[in-house]
């Protein structure tokens, strides 16, 4: 990402990247991309050793990705983390 765009991904991009990593791992585990229920079940069991937003990367018992909340402020055209 940095080589192509010249900057680090923002918080939204990092979260989407981690989601795609988990989705891809679930599809591989299921062996097919055409069974949404099986993929959703597989995603709840997968733990990846490292993600962008958390390490390890895994859903909790509520099927959410545990991560610290992030508050952003826009300064001109730049996103700036607050706090």
GROMACS .gro file of C-alpha atoms in nm:
model
   83
    1UNK     CA    1   0.000   0.000   0.000
    2UNK     CA    2   0.271   0.243   0.101
    3UNK     CA    3   0.474   0.172  -0.213
    4UNK     CA    4   0.175   0.227  -0.440
    5UNK     CA    5   0.008   0.523  -0.272
    6UNK     CA    6   0.294   0.686  -0.082
    7UNK     CA    7   0.124   0.676   0.258
    8UNK     CA    8   0.005   0.438   0.527
    9UNK     CA    9  -0.357   0.318   0.512
   10UNK     CA   10  -0.606   0.508   0.727
   11UNK     CA   11  -0.810   0.341   1.002
   12UNK     CA   12  -1.092   0.255   0.764
   13UNK     CA   13  -0.858   0.090   0.516
   14UNK     CA   14  -0.689  -0.108   0.791
   15UNK     CA   15  -1.022  -0.242   0.917
   16UNK     CA   16  -1.134  -0.338   0.568
   17UNK     CA   17  -0.801  -0.510   0.504
   18UNK     CA   18  -0.839  -0.718   0.820
   19UNK     CA   19  -1.196  -0.808   0.725
   20UNK     CA   20  -1.085  -0.928   0.384
   21UNK     CA   21  -0.806  -1.135   0.545
   22UNK     CA   22  -1.062  -1.310   0.767
   23UNK     CA   23  -1.306  -1.357   0.479
   24UNK     CA   24  -1.037  -1.510   0.258
   25UNK     CA   25  -0.927  -1.747   0.536
   26UNK     CA   26  -1.290  -1.853   0.587
   27UNK     CA   27  -1.343  -1.920   0.215
   28UNK     CA   28  -1.027  -2.132   0.209
   29UNK     CA   29  -1.141  -2.322   0.519
   30UNK     CA   30  -1.488  -2.389   0.370
   31UNK     CA   31  -1.342  -2.471   0.030
   32UNK     CA   32  -1.602  -2.269  -0.161
   33UNK     CA   33  -1.720  -1.911  -0.194
   34UNK     CA   34  -2.087  -1.991  -0.259
   35UNK     CA   35  -2.201  -2.094   0.091
   36UNK     CA   36  -2.253  -1.776   0.296
   37UNK     CA   37  -2.375  -1.957   0.609
   38UNK     CA   38  -2.071  -2.186   0.617
   39UNK     CA   39  -1.839  -1.891   0.555
   40UNK     CA   40  -1.999  -1.692   0.840
   41UNK     CA   41  -1.961  -1.990   1.075
   42UNK     CA   42  -1.599  -2.039   0.967
   43UNK     CA   43  -1.518  -1.671   1.023
   44UNK     CA   44  -1.625  -1.704   1.387
   45UNK     CA   45  -1.369  -1.981   1.445
   46UNK     CA   46  -1.065  -1.836   1.268
   47UNK     CA   47  -0.776  -1.675   1.451
   48UNK     CA   48  -0.501  -1.517   1.243
   49UNK     CA   49  -0.168  -1.453   1.417
   50UNK     CA   50  -0.149  -1.092   1.301
   51UNK     CA   51  -0.378  -0.826   1.165
   52UNK     CA   52  -0.343  -0.454   1.105
   53UNK     CA   53  -0.596  -0.355   1.373
   54UNK     CA   54  -0.517  -0.625   1.630
   55UNK     CA   55  -0.291  -0.922   1.689
   56UNK     CA   56  -0.406  -1.191   1.703
   57UNK     CA   57  -0.697  -1.115   1.473
   58UNK     CA   58  -1.017  -1.300   1.566
   59UNK     CA   59  -1.383  -1.239   1.634
   60UNK     CA   60  -1.495  -1.248   1.997
   61UNK     CA   61  -1.795  -1.440   2.134
   62UNK     CA   62  -2.026  -1.165   2.001
   63UNK     CA   63  -1.881  -1.198   1.650
   64UNK     CA   64  -1.720  -0.856   1.666
   65UNK     CA   65  -1.357  -0.767   1.612
   66UNK     CA   66  -1.226  -0.636   1.941
   67UNK     CA   67  -1.032  -0.316   1.888
   68UNK     CA   68  -0.997   0.016   2.059
   69UNK     CA   69  -1.234   0.285   1.934
   70UNK     CA   70  -1.074   0.545   1.713
   71UNK     CA   71  -1.191   0.904   1.691
   72UNK     CA   72  -1.075   1.097   1.386
   73UNK     CA   73  -1.083   1.468   1.306
   74UNK     CA   74  -1.053   1.613   0.956
   75UNK     CA   75  -0.797   1.891   0.919
   76UNK     CA   76  -0.818   2.021   0.565
   77UNK     CA   77  -0.797   1.699   0.367
   78UNK     CA   78  -0.612   1.497   0.629
   79UNK     CA   79  -0.755   1.257   0.888
   80UNK     CA   80  -0.596   1.309   1.229
   81UNK     CA   81  -0.641   1.072   1.524
   82UNK     CA   82  -0.783   1.243   1.833
   83UNK     CA   83  -0.664   1.127   2.174
   0.00000   0.00000   0.00000
